[in-house]
PDB file of C-alpha atoms in Angstrom:
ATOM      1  CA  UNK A1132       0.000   0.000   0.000  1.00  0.00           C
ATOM      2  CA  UNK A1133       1.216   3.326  -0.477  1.00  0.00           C
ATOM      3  CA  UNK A1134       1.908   3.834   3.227  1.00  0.00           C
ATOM      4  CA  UNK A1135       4.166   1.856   3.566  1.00  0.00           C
ATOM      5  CA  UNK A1136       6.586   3.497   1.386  1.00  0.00           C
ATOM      6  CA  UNK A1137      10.090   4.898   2.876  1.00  0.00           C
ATOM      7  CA  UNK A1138      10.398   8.691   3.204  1.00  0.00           C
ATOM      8  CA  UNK A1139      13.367   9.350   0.750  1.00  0.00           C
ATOM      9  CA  UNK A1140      13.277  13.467   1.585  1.00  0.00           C
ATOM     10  CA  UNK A1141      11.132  16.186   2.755  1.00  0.00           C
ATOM     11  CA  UNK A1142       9.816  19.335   1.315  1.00  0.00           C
ATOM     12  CA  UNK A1143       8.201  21.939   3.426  1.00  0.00           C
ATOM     13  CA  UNK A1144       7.297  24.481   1.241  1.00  0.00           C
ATOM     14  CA  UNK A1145       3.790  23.491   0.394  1.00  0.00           C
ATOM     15  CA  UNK A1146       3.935  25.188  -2.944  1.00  0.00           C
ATOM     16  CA  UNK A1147       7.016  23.444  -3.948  1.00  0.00           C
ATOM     17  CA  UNK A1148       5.457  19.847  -2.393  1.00  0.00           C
ATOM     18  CA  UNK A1149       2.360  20.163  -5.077  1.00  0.00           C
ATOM     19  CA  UNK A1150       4.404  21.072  -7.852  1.00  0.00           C
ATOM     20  CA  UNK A1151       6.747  17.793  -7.051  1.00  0.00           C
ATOM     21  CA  UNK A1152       3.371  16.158  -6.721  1.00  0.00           C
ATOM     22  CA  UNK A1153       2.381  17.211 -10.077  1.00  0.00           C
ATOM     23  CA  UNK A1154       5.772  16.132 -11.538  1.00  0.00           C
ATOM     24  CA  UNK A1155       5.512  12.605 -10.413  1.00  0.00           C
ATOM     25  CA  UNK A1156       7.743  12.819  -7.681  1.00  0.00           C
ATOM     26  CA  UNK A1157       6.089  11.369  -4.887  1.00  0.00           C
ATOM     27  CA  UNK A1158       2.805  11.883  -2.826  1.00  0.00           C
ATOM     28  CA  UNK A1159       2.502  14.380  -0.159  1.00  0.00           C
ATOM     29  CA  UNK A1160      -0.325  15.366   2.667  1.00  0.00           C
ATOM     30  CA  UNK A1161      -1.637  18.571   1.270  1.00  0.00           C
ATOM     31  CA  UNK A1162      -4.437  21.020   1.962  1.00  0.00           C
ATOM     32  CA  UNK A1163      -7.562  20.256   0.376  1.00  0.00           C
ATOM     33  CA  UNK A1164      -7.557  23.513  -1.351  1.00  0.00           C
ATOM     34  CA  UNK A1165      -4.429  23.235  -3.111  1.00  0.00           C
ATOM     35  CA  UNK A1166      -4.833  19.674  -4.287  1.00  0.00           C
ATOM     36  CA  UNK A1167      -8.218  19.291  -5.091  1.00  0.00           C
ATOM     37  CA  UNK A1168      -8.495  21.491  -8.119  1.00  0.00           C
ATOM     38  CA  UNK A1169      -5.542  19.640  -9.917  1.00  0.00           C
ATOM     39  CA  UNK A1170      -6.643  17.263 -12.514  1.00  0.00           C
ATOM     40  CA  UNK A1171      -3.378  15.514 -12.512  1.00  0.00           C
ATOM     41  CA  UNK A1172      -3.452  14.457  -8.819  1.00  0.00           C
ATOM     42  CA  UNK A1173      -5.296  11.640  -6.727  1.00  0.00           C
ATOM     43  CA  UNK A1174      -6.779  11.872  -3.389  1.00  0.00           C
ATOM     44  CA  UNK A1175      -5.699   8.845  -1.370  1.00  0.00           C
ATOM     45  CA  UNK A1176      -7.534   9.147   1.776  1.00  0.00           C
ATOM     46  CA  UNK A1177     -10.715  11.410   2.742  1.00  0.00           C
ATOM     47  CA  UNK A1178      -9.791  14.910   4.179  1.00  0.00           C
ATOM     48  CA  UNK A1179      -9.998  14.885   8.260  1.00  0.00           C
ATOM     49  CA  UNK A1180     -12.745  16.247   9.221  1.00  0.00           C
ATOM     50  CA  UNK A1181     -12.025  18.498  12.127  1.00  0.00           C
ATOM     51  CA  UNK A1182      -8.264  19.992  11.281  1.00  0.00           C
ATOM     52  CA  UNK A1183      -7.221  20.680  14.689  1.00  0.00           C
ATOM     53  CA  UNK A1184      -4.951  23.597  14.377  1.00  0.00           C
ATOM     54  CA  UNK A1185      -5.158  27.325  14.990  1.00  0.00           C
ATOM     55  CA  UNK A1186      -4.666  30.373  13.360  1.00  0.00           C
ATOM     56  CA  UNK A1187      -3.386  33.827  14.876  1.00  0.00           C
ATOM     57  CA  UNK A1188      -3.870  37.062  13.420  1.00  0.00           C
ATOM     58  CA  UNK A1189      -1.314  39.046  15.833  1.00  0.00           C
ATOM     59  CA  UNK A1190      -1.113  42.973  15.824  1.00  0.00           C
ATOM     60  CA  UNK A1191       0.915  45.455  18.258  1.00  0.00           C
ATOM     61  CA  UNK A1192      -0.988  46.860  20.512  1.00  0.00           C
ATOM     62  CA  UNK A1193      -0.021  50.620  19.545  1.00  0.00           C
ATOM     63  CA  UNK A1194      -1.392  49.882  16.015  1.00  0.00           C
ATOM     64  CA  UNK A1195      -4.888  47.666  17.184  1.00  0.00           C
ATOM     65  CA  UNK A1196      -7.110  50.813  16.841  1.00  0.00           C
ATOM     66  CA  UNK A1197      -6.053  51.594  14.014  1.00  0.00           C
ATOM     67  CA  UNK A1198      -8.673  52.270  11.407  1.00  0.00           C
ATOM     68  CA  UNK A1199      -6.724  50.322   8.640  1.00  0.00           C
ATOM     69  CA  UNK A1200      -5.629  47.686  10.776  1.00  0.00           C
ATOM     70  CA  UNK A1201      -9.765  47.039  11.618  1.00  0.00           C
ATOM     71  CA  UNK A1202     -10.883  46.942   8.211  1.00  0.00           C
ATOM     72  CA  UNK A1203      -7.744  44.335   7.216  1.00  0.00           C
ATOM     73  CA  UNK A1204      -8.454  42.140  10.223  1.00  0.00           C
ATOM     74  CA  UNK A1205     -12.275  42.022   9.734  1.00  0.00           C
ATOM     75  CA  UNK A1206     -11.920  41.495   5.837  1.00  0.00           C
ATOM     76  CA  UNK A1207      -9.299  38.569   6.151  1.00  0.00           C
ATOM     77  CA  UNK A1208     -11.462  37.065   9.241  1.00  0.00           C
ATOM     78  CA  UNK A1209     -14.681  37.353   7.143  1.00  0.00           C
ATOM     79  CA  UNK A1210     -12.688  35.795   3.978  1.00  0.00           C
ATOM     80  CA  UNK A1211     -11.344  32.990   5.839  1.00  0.00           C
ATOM     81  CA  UNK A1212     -15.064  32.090   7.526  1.00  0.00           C
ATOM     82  CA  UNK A1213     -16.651  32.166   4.373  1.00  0.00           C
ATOM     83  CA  UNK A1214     -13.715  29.757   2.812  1.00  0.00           C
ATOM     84  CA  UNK A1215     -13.944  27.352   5.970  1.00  0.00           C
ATOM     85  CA  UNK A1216     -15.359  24.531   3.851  1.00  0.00           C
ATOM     86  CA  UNK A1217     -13.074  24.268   1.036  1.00  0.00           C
ATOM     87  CA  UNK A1218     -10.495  25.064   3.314  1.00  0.00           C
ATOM     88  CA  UNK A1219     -11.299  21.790   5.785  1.00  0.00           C
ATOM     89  CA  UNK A1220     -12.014  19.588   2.269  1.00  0.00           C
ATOM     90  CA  UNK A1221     -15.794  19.781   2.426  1.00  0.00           C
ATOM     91  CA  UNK A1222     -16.335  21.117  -1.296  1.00  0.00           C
TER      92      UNK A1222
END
């Protein structure tokens, strides 16, 4: 089975993993949205259903009231709700 494979290197650029993907070069664990729209690749498992990891968005306290620093942080918050299910594999 494919699992049981050995590791022969590691690429941690995720980019640069589905791009070796593409080329043949081996299978990697990749986020739904960066694998699933390419034609030329194979899901081997179903997506986990709960991700369990967490995501920051850290400013400096001198800057948090700042008007342009509100309307970025509520835009990218909004943007990454409303992607939350092709971001966790649901689509």
């Amino acid at each position: 089975m494919w699992f049981n494979i050995a590791i022969k290197g590691q690429i941690v650029n995720l980019l640069v993993q589905l791009e070796a993907c593409k080329a043949g070069m081996g299978i990697s664990i990749l986020p739904c949205f960066l694998g699933t729209g390419e034609p030329s690749l194979t899901r081997l498992s179903e997506p986990k259903p709960d991700p369990k990891f967490e995501l920051w968005l850290l400013t400096h306290k001198d800057v948090r009231t700042n008007m342009r620093i509100r309307v970025f942080s509520d835009f990218i918050i909004s943007a990454i709700k409303s992607e939350r299910s092709r971001l966790t594999g649901q689509i």
